[in-house]
Amino acid sequence: MMDEEPLLRSFTTGGLGNRMTIKVAINGFGTIGKRVADAVDAQSDMEIVGVTKTRPSFGCDLAVRKGYPLYCTFNDKERIDAFAPAGYTCMGGLSDLLEQADVVVDCSPGKVGAANKEIYVNAGVKYIFQGGEKHAMAERSYTSSANHEQNLNAPGTRVVSCNTTGLSRTLVPLYDRCGSLKVECTMIRRAADPGDSAKGPINAIKPVLKVPSHHGPDVMTVKPEIQINSMAVAVPTTLMHCHSIVAFLPPGHGLTTESVLDLWRNQPRIIIMNGGETNITTTAEVMEYARDIGRKWGDLHEIFVWEDGVKLDGDTLYFFQAIHQESDVIPENVDAIRALMGTESDWRASVAQTDAAIATYNGI
Ligand code: NAD
């Protein structure tokens, strides 16, 4: 163990020396954090060294049941000591956790993570932020299919938001096939996550009046070559986002509606189903399908594309896709860990490894 310490901190090589296991800390054990923790825990090349909670609350029970060492998000003694009277063993503060870790996945609420960056840098750990943080703060962004190689051995990155991840899944392969791509899209966004009682609207359609919305342009943080703009509305649902997308392919693309579908069928983490044939015609049925096939928490890591909602008319491609906001970014975090640690340079190999391990805790 003593011999490993210099290797843990010598990140410029991205190597783990002879050690096989990447030690991962989760800072913020909420909607995204608890899911990333389980996905990491399932991987044979990674282990969870601890998760943080801000204070004793019901989320601590889950960490205890899973056997994840529990730490306090903060270092002050008073906050650490508050866990014991509630019946939880708190192993220490964030700094104690970071001492155990090679990489920290920051799953704190949006815009909070920026304040944590200095702590991670000073602790000498690699860091992964989520889509609620700014690209400029994280200095780079990540999706598995767009720019895994550009993140190899980097000190830190940001896994882009659920919407941007969804756009990247279908648009990057189209771009790679066509050589150029212009896109206009509308994000029809869920108002809140199912466990969130603080947000809305509950009886309104709320346009995002900042035009264009950040979602489309955010794709360009991982694939700058795609010219994309978006608008967004929030609607009173908690289940999924739905994207309405118009993509302009370059002349001479040689694609048909069927070959676009085949292109996506050959990509990981995209599910294509015919709404008319399956009677999966809304996000409610997509989520019911995810529960039927035994997905933990009813999650769907894949992007769902309705086959009968895809049409290529000349050079203009129209399609809808549904995004399970709580889970599509989860496997991407696992791939991002391998990219930062430099342990797998081939994004498809990482995706295959990640997804095979996750399948061990999913029903089918
Ligand atoms: P959440 O509110 O469910 O969980 C955040 C957790 O972080 C909570 O347990 C909270 O107590 C804890 N926390 C609070 N202050 C903290 C701090 N200073 N340091 C560390 N942890 C702290 O939030 P979430 O939905 O899991 O979102 C986390 C990040 O993931 C955000 O950047 C968000 O934009 C992004 N994201 C969320 C979704 C989604 O649908 N929920 C999808 C994709 C990306």
Tab-separated table of C-alpha atoms and ligand atoms in Angstrom:
chain	number	residue	atom	x	y	z
A	1	MET	CA	0.000	0.000	0.000
A	2	MET	CA	2.772	2.421	0.937
A	3	ASP	CA	4.449	1.814	-2.425
A	4	GLU	CA	1.300	2.688	-4.289
A	5	GLU	CA	0.977	6.220	-3.033
A	6	PRO	CA	3.289	7.920	-5.563
A	7	LEU	CA	1.568	6.019	-8.390
A	8	LEU	CA	-1.835	7.220	-7.222
A	9	ARG	CA	-0.762	10.808	-7.548
A	10	SER	CA	1.396	10.542	-10.708
A	11	PHE	CA	-1.523	11.157	-12.997
A	12	THR	CA	0.369	12.583	-15.932
A	13	THR	CA	1.098	9.023	-17.017
A	14	GLY	CA	-2.512	8.089	-16.436
A	15	GLY	CA	-1.269	4.744	-15.187
A	16	LEU	CA	-2.191	2.615	-12.218
A	17	GLY	CA	1.176	0.917	-12.062
A	18	ASN	CA	0.624	-2.752	-11.397
A	19	ARG	CA	-2.575	-2.126	-9.489
A	20	MET	CA	-5.720	-3.446	-11.166
A	21	THR	CA	-8.428	-1.464	-9.453
A	22	ILE	CA	-9.345	2.198	-9.896
A	23	LYS	CA	-10.417	3.697	-6.568
A	24	VAL	CA	-13.492	5.867	-7.051
A	25	ALA	CA	-15.071	8.374	-4.644
A	26	ILE	CA	-18.589	9.715	-5.144
A	27	ASN	CA	-19.137	13.240	-3.822
A	28	GLY	CA	-22.914	13.758	-3.619
A	29	PHE	CA	-25.009	10.594	-3.227
A	30	GLY	CA	-28.262	11.825	-4.772
A	31	THR	CA	-30.141	10.911	-7.962
A	32	ILE	CA	-27.043	10.635	-10.141
A	33	GLY	CA	-24.516	9.779	-7.426
A	34	LYS	CA	-26.247	6.643	-6.173
A	35	ARG	CA	-26.605	5.336	-9.706
A	36	VAL	CA	-22.985	6.054	-10.644
A	37	ALA	CA	-21.907	4.314	-7.437
A	38	ASP	CA	-23.736	1.105	-8.377
A	39	ALA	CA	-22.470	1.203	-11.965
A	40	VAL	CA	-18.884	1.658	-10.751
A	41	ASP	CA	-19.321	-1.021	-8.094
A	42	ALA	CA	-20.331	-3.505	-10.811
A	43	GLN	CA	-17.075	-2.987	-12.760
A	44	SER	CA	-14.243	-5.460	-12.230
A	45	ASP	CA	-11.598	-2.745	-12.714
A	46	MET	CA	-13.061	-0.238	-10.234
A	47	GLU	CA	-14.117	-0.031	-6.617
A	48	ILE	CA	-16.073	2.482	-4.552
A	49	VAL	CA	-13.894	3.763	-1.711
A	50	GLY	CA	-16.646	5.958	-0.299
A	51	VAL	CA	-19.657	8.180	-0.895
A	52	THR	CA	-20.580	11.462	0.761
A	53	LYS	CA	-23.775	12.795	2.269
A	54	THR	CA	-24.166	16.357	3.529
A	55	ARG	CA	-26.034	15.199	6.632
A	56	PRO	CA	-27.716	12.083	8.013
A	57	SER	CA	-30.795	11.416	5.869
A	58	PHE	CA	-32.553	8.452	4.283
A	59	GLY	CA	-29.954	8.300	1.489
A	60	CYS	CA	-27.414	7.162	4.090
A	61	ASP	CA	-29.399	3.935	4.563
A	62	LEU	CA	-28.829	3.033	0.921
A	63	ALA	CA	-25.075	3.597	1.254
A	64	VAL	CA	-25.022	1.410	4.377
A	65	ARG	CA	-27.058	-1.372	2.700
A	66	LYS	CA	-24.690	-1.322	-0.272
A	67	GLY	CA	-21.672	-1.422	2.023
A	68	TYR	CA	-20.231	1.847	0.694
A	69	PRO	CA	-18.095	3.664	3.286
A	70	LEU	CA	-19.987	6.807	4.262
A	71	TYR	CA	-18.243	10.188	4.537
A	72	CYS	CA	-19.462	13.711	5.194
A	73	THR	CA	-19.438	16.157	2.251
A	74	PHE	CA	-17.725	18.675	4.523
A	75	ASN	CA	-14.671	18.492	6.763
A	76	ASP	CA	-15.901	20.292	9.874
A	77	LYS	CA	-16.088	18.139	12.974
A	78	GLU	CA	-19.566	19.264	13.979
A	79	ARG	CA	-21.105	18.065	10.703
A	80	ILE	CA	-19.158	14.796	10.768
A	81	ASP	CA	-20.212	14.160	14.375
A	82	ALA	CA	-23.898	14.692	13.484
A	83	PHE	CA	-24.025	11.274	11.742
A	84	ALA	CA	-23.391	9.115	14.820
A	85	PRO	CA	-26.479	10.147	16.856
A	86	ALA	CA	-28.603	9.265	13.804
A	87	GLY	CA	-27.090	5.781	13.806
A	88	TYR	CA	-24.616	6.110	10.913
A	89	THR	CA	-20.891	5.467	10.990
A	90	CYS	CA	-19.250	8.393	9.253
A	91	MET	CA	-15.661	7.662	8.261
A	92	GLY	CA	-14.634	11.328	8.095
A	93	GLY	CA	-14.881	14.354	5.856
A	94	LEU	CA	-14.388	14.832	2.128
A	95	SER	CA	-10.620	15.285	2.509
A	96	ASP	CA	-10.360	11.912	4.294
A	97	LEU	CA	-12.251	10.283	1.426
A	98	LEU	CA	-10.131	11.919	-1.266
A	99	GLU	CA	-7.010	10.480	0.354
A	100	GLN	CA	-8.336	7.024	-0.534
A	101	ALA	CA	-9.270	7.839	-4.144
A	102	ASP	CA	-7.746	7.986	-7.614
A	103	VAL	CA	-10.755	9.778	-9.053
A	104	VAL	CA	-13.794	11.552	-7.624
A	105	VAL	CA	-17.126	11.695	-9.417
A	106	ASP	CA	-18.761	14.948	-8.342
A	107	CYS	CA	-22.536	14.420	-8.308
A	108	SER	CA	-23.396	17.500	-6.280
A	109	PRO	CA	-26.317	19.703	-7.380
A	110	GLY	CA	-25.729	21.835	-10.483
A	111	LYS	CA	-23.359	24.799	-10.058
A	112	VAL	CA	-22.231	23.513	-6.635
A	113	GLY	CA	-19.459	21.365	-8.068
A	114	ALA	CA	-17.419	24.333	-9.253
A	115	ALA	CA	-16.585	25.179	-5.640
A	116	ASN	CA	-15.270	21.629	-5.161
A	117	LYS	CA	-12.745	21.751	-8.009
A	118	GLU	CA	-9.987	23.410	-6.005
A	119	ILE	CA	-10.387	20.774	-3.282
A	120	TYR	CA	-9.927	17.987	-5.832
A	121	VAL	CA	-6.938	19.644	-7.482
A	122	ASN	CA	-5.273	20.243	-4.112
A	123	ALA	CA	-5.944	16.634	-3.100
A	124	GLY	CA	-4.280	15.397	-6.300
A	125	VAL	CA	-7.264	13.361	-7.480
A	126	LYS	CA	-8.812	13.280	-10.915
A	127	TYR	CA	-12.337	14.664	-11.096
A	128	ILE	CA	-15.484	14.189	-13.130
A	129	PHE	CA	-18.251	16.797	-12.995
A	130	GLN	CA	-21.826	16.464	-14.239
A	131	GLY	CA	-23.830	18.430	-16.781
A	132	GLY	CA	-25.027	21.026	-14.256
A	133	GLU	CA	-21.520	22.498	-14.293
A	134	LYS	CA	-19.991	24.731	-16.943
A	135	HIS	CA	-17.710	23.337	-19.636
A	136	ALA	CA	-15.254	26.177	-19.039
A	137	MET	CA	-14.942	25.315	-15.353
A	138	ALA	CA	-14.285	21.633	-16.013
A	139	GLU	CA	-12.023	22.604	-18.960
A	140	ARG	CA	-13.252	19.702	-21.070
A	141	SER	CA	-16.418	17.670	-21.600
A	142	TYR	CA	-17.148	14.060	-22.372
A	143	THR	CA	-19.443	11.630	-24.084
A	144	SER	CA	-18.329	8.088	-24.801
A	145	SER	CA	-19.004	8.141	-28.538
A	146	ALA	CA	-17.839	11.695	-29.290
A	147	ASN	CA	-14.482	12.307	-27.614
A	148	HIS	CA	-13.270	9.485	-25.361
A	149	GLU	CA	-9.787	9.682	-26.901
A	150	GLN	CA	-9.495	13.427	-26.296
A	151	ASN	CA	-10.109	12.813	-22.590
A	152	LEU	CA	-7.430	10.146	-22.198
A	153	ASN	CA	-5.206	10.844	-19.175
A	154	ALA	CA	-6.760	14.297	-18.622
A	155	PRO	CA	-6.886	15.616	-15.034
A	156	GLY	CA	-10.649	16.043	-15.145
A	157	THR	CA	-13.714	16.344	-17.322
A	158	ARG	CA	-17.470	16.968	-17.323
A	159	VAL	CA	-19.951	14.316	-18.419
A	160	VAL	CA	-22.453	16.462	-20.324
A	161	SER	CA	-26.126	16.667	-19.344
A	162	CYS	CA	-28.703	13.969	-20.019
A	163	ASN	CA	-30.105	15.911	-22.992
A	164	THR	CA	-26.705	16.571	-24.524
A	165	THR	CA	-25.708	12.936	-23.980
A	166	GLY	CA	-28.878	11.877	-25.803
A	167	LEU	CA	-28.206	14.211	-28.711
A	168	SER	CA	-24.631	12.994	-28.923
A	169	ARG	CA	-25.680	9.308	-29.089
A	170	THR	CA	-27.681	9.725	-32.316
A	171	LEU	CA	-26.013	12.745	-33.933
A	172	VAL	CA	-22.331	11.773	-33.611
A	173	PRO	CA	-22.725	8.587	-35.691
A	174	LEU	CA	-24.707	10.580	-38.270
A	175	TYR	CA	-21.957	13.190	-38.408
A	176	ASP	CA	-19.268	10.504	-38.656
A	177	ARG	CA	-21.138	8.939	-41.558
A	178	CYS	CA	-21.950	12.167	-43.439
A	179	GLY	CA	-18.913	14.349	-42.715
A	180	SER	CA	-21.052	17.382	-41.884
A	181	LEU	CA	-24.326	17.977	-40.081
A	182	LYS	CA	-26.602	20.881	-39.249
A	183	VAL	CA	-29.301	20.346	-36.640
A	184	GLU	CA	-32.299	22.210	-35.212
A	185	CYS	CA	-34.027	20.565	-32.272
A	186	THR	CA	-36.558	21.147	-29.531
A	187	MET	CA	-36.096	19.673	-26.078
A	188	ILE	CA	-39.421	18.815	-24.445
A	189	ARG	CA	-38.159	18.533	-20.906
A	190	ARG	CA	-39.532	16.799	-17.831
A	191	ALA	CA	-40.326	19.344	-15.139
A	192	ALA	CA	-38.718	17.444	-12.244
A	193	ASP	CA	-37.288	14.051	-11.372
A	194	PRO	CA	-39.814	11.636	-9.768
A	195	GLY	CA	-38.223	12.055	-6.330
A	196	ASP	CA	-38.109	15.838	-6.525
A	197	SER	CA	-40.904	17.694	-4.729
A	198	ALA	CA	-39.446	21.177	-5.112
A	199	LYS	CA	-39.656	21.868	-8.839
A	200	GLY	CA	-42.362	22.491	-11.451
A	201	PRO	CA	-44.349	23.424	-13.471
A	202	ILE	CA	-47.218	21.149	-12.495
A	203	ASN	CA	-49.865	22.760	-14.703
A	204	ALA	CA	-48.158	24.744	-17.438
A	205	ILE	CA	-45.844	24.538	-20.419
A	206	LYS	CA	-42.810	26.641	-19.655
A	207	PRO	CA	-40.680	27.802	-22.597
A	208	VAL	CA	-36.990	28.389	-21.919
A	209	LEU	CA	-36.786	32.025	-22.944
A	210	LYS	CA	-33.050	31.953	-23.382
A	211	VAL	CA	-32.890	31.232	-27.110
A	212	PRO	CA	-31.191	29.109	-28.268
A	213	SER	CA	-31.232	26.894	-25.184
A	214	HIS	CA	-27.865	25.607	-23.947
A	215	HIS	CA	-28.597	21.975	-24.854
A	216	GLY	CA	-27.804	22.009	-28.578
A	217	PRO	CA	-24.724	24.220	-28.374
A	218	ASP	CA	-23.515	22.005	-25.511
A	219	VAL	CA	-23.144	19.157	-28.041
A	220	MET	CA	-20.394	21.251	-29.601
A	221	THR	CA	-18.335	20.919	-26.388
A	222	VAL	CA	-17.850	17.258	-27.307
A	223	LYS	CA	-18.266	17.409	-31.108
A	224	PRO	CA	-17.573	20.964	-32.297
A	225	GLU	CA	-18.039	19.958	-35.938
A	226	ILE	CA	-21.820	19.503	-35.529
A	227	GLN	CA	-23.670	22.788	-36.150
A	228	ILE	CA	-26.604	22.630	-33.790
A	229	ASN	CA	-29.151	24.886	-32.159
A	230	SER	CA	-31.972	24.066	-29.797
A	231	MET	CA	-35.010	25.465	-28.073
A	232	ALA	CA	-36.550	23.983	-24.953
A	233	VAL	CA	-39.832	23.791	-23.073
A	234	ALA	CA	-40.498	22.221	-19.677
A	235	VAL	CA	-43.727	20.225	-19.382
A	236	PRO	CA	-45.527	18.717	-16.364
A	237	THR	CA	-44.083	15.194	-16.415
A	238	THR	CA	-41.347	13.507	-14.391
A	239	LEU	CA	-40.620	10.473	-16.535
A	240	MET	CA	-38.415	11.416	-19.481
A	241	HIS	CA	-37.398	14.153	-21.873
A	242	CYS	CA	-38.484	13.947	-25.511
A	243	HIS	CA	-36.476	15.495	-28.362
A	244	SER	CA	-37.989	16.625	-31.642
A	245	ILE	CA	-35.057	16.786	-34.065
A	246	VAL	CA	-34.564	18.043	-37.615
A	247	ALA	CA	-31.136	17.259	-39.075
A	248	PHE	CA	-29.912	18.599	-42.414
A	249	LEU	CA	-27.614	16.112	-44.119
A	250	PRO	CA	-25.094	17.207	-46.743
A	251	PRO	CA	-26.003	16.637	-50.425
A	252	GLY	CA	-24.866	13.240	-51.667
A	253	HIS	CA	-25.177	11.594	-48.238
A	254	GLY	CA	-26.472	8.390	-49.823
A	255	LEU	CA	-28.663	7.522	-46.838
A	256	THR	CA	-32.268	6.356	-46.681
A	257	THR	CA	-34.626	6.242	-43.715
A	258	GLU	CA	-33.836	2.533	-43.347
A	259	SER	CA	-30.068	2.988	-43.534
A	260	VAL	CA	-30.200	5.739	-40.885
A	261	LEU	CA	-32.052	3.284	-38.641
A	262	ASP	CA	-29.446	0.603	-39.391
A	263	LEU	CA	-26.684	3.067	-38.541
A	264	TRP	CA	-28.248	3.631	-35.122
A	265	ARG	CA	-28.999	-0.077	-34.620
A	266	ASN	CA	-25.246	-0.667	-34.886
A	267	GLN	CA	-24.489	1.883	-32.158
A	268	PRO	CA	-24.349	0.998	-28.485
A	269	ARG	CA	-26.895	2.484	-26.090
A	270	ILE	CA	-29.633	3.217	-28.630
A	271	ILE	CA	-32.911	1.280	-28.604
A	272	ILE	CA	-35.121	1.453	-31.674
A	273	MET	CA	-38.721	0.270	-31.493
A	274	ASN	CA	-41.755	0.657	-33.666
A	275	GLY	CA	-44.435	2.489	-31.696
A	276	GLY	CA	-47.299	1.205	-33.846
A	277	GLU	CA	-46.228	-2.434	-33.558
A	278	THR	CA	-45.269	-2.445	-29.869
A	279	ASN	CA	-47.830	0.056	-28.601
A	280	ILE	CA	-44.971	1.939	-26.971
A	281	THR	CA	-46.090	5.316	-28.202
A	282	THR	CA	-45.407	7.584	-25.219
A	283	THR	CA	-42.705	8.087	-22.605
A	284	ALA	CA	-45.010	6.421	-20.068
A	285	GLU	CA	-44.851	3.155	-22.016
A	286	VAL	CA	-41.106	3.478	-22.575
A	287	MET	CA	-40.630	3.672	-18.808
A	288	GLU	CA	-43.057	0.782	-18.246
A	289	TYR	CA	-40.981	-1.242	-20.718
A	290	ALA	CA	-37.826	-0.427	-18.726
A	291	ARG	CA	-39.530	-1.678	-15.567
A	292	ASP	CA	-40.820	-4.794	-17.365
A	293	ILE	CA	-37.325	-5.809	-18.427
A	294	GLY	CA	-36.164	-5.497	-14.839
A	295	ARG	CA	-34.031	-2.396	-15.048
A	296	LYS	CA	-32.942	-1.218	-11.613
A	297	TRP	CA	-34.918	1.864	-10.500
A	298	GLY	CA	-36.809	1.472	-13.816
A	299	ASP	CA	-33.832	3.141	-15.534
A	300	LEU	CA	-33.132	3.154	-19.243
A	301	HIS	CA	-29.503	3.953	-20.024
A	302	GLU	CA	-30.195	3.751	-23.733
A	303	ILE	CA	-31.706	6.496	-25.896
A	304	PHE	CA	-35.114	5.404	-27.177
A	305	VAL	CA	-35.878	6.163	-30.843
A	306	TRP	CA	-39.322	5.479	-32.331
A	307	GLU	CA	-38.733	3.709	-35.656
A	308	ASP	CA	-41.994	4.992	-37.114
A	309	GLY	CA	-41.127	8.549	-36.036
A	310	VAL	CA	-38.027	8.652	-38.273
A	311	LYS	CA	-38.265	10.033	-41.818
A	312	LEU	CA	-35.572	11.099	-44.224
A	313	ASP	CA	-37.060	13.436	-46.823
A	314	GLY	CA	-34.350	14.332	-49.342
A	315	ASP	CA	-31.565	15.828	-47.241
A	316	THR	CA	-33.772	16.503	-44.211
A	317	LEU	CA	-34.030	13.939	-41.426
A	318	TYR	CA	-36.869	14.145	-38.913
A	319	PHE	CA	-36.969	12.078	-35.737
A	320	PHE	CA	-38.068	11.871	-32.108
A	321	GLN	CA	-36.097	10.367	-29.257
A	322	ALA	CA	-36.811	9.863	-25.570
A	323	ILE	CA	-34.197	10.368	-22.860
A	324	HIS	CA	-34.338	8.869	-19.390
A	325	GLN	CA	-32.833	11.860	-17.632
A	326	GLU	CA	-31.813	10.066	-14.451
A	327	SER	CA	-29.818	7.335	-16.128
A	328	ASP	CA	-28.433	7.886	-19.646
A	329	VAL	CA	-25.328	9.610	-18.233
A	330	ILE	CA	-24.572	6.797	-15.761
A	331	PRO	CA	-22.562	4.455	-18.005
A	332	GLU	CA	-20.849	7.493	-19.555
A	333	ASN	CA	-19.405	8.328	-16.124
A	334	VAL	CA	-17.875	4.856	-15.964
A	335	ASP	CA	-16.296	5.256	-19.421
A	336	ALA	CA	-15.062	8.723	-18.442
A	337	ILE	CA	-13.240	7.205	-15.458
A	338	ARG	CA	-11.394	4.810	-17.794
A	339	ALA	CA	-10.563	7.703	-20.128
A	340	LEU	CA	-9.111	9.883	-17.358
A	341	MET	CA	-7.173	6.974	-15.864
A	342	GLY	CA	-5.907	6.020	-19.322
A	343	THR	CA	-6.811	2.371	-18.820
A	344	GLU	CA	-8.910	1.924	-22.001
A	345	SER	CA	-8.285	4.024	-25.098
A	346	ASP	CA	-10.954	2.399	-27.288
A	347	TRP	CA	-14.366	3.902	-26.476
A	348	ARG	CA	-16.261	0.942	-27.898
A	349	ALA	CA	-14.269	-1.474	-25.734
A	350	SER	CA	-14.988	0.618	-22.650
A	351	VAL	CA	-18.695	0.848	-23.487
A	352	ALA	CA	-18.891	-2.920	-23.979
A	353	GLN	CA	-17.129	-3.560	-20.653
A	354	THR	CA	-19.269	-1.023	-18.802
A	355	ASP	CA	-22.559	-2.269	-20.196
A	356	ALA	CA	-21.768	-5.967	-19.666
A	357	ALA	CA	-21.027	-5.262	-15.998
A	358	ILE	CA	-24.163	-3.157	-15.549
A	359	ALA	CA	-26.214	-5.953	-17.120
A	360	THR	CA	-25.280	-8.142	-14.161
A	361	TYR	CA	-27.534	-6.071	-11.916
A	362	ASN	CA	-30.244	-5.412	-14.482
A	363	GLY	CA	-33.020	-7.924	-15.018
A	364	ILE	CA	-32.519	-8.763	-18.674
B	1	NAD	P1	-29.533	15.627	-6.422
B	1	NAD	O1	-30.013	16.854	-5.788
B	1	NAD	O2	-30.457	14.484	-6.587
B	1	NAD	O3	-28.248	15.072	-5.657
B	1	NAD	C1	-27.192	15.921	-5.281
B	1	NAD	C2	-26.551	15.375	-4.016
B	1	NAD	O4	-25.411	16.181	-3.680
B	1	NAD	C3	-27.489	15.400	-2.807
B	1	NAD	O5	-27.346	14.177	-2.097
B	1	NAD	C4	-26.973	16.594	-1.997
B	1	NAD	O6	-27.212	16.458	-0.622
B	1	NAD	C5	-25.494	16.549	-2.296
B	1	NAD	N1	-24.786	17.829	-2.081
B	1	NAD	C6	-25.306	19.021	-1.734
B	1	NAD	N2	-24.333	19.948	-1.632
B	1	NAD	C7	-23.173	19.324	-1.925
B	1	NAD	C8	-21.816	19.737	-2.011
B	1	NAD	N3	-21.437	21.007	-1.742
B	1	NAD	N4	-20.861	18.839	-2.361
B	1	NAD	C9	-21.210	17.562	-2.644
B	1	NAD	N5	-22.486	17.110	-2.583
B	1	NAD	C10	-23.464	17.975	-2.223
B	1	NAD	O7	-28.933	16.108	-7.828
B	1	NAD	P2	-28.766	15.205	-9.129
B	1	NAD	O8	-30.049	15.205	-9.890
B	1	NAD	O9	-28.148	13.905	-8.769
B	1	NAD	O10	-27.771	16.087	-9.976
B	1	NAD	C11	-26.368	16.008	-9.786
B	1	NAD	C12	-25.670	16.565	-11.007
B	1	NAD	O11	-26.016	15.735	-12.121
B	1	NAD	C13	-26.064	17.995	-11.409
B	1	NAD	O12	-24.942	18.629	-12.010
B	1	NAD	C14	-27.141	17.766	-12.454
B	1	NAD	O13	-27.279	18.849	-13.331
B	1	NAD	C15	-26.577	16.539	-13.160
B	1	NAD	N6	-27.574	15.726	-13.856
B	1	NAD	C16	-28.787	15.464	-13.292
B	1	NAD	C17	-29.700	14.698	-13.999
B	1	NAD	C18	-31.038	14.382	-13.440
B	1	NAD	O14	-31.971	14.163	-14.193
B	1	NAD	N7	-31.236	14.337	-12.146
B	1	NAD	C19	-29.362	14.184	-15.265
B	1	NAD	C20	-28.088	14.422	-15.772
B	1	NAD	C21	-27.186	15.213	-15.073
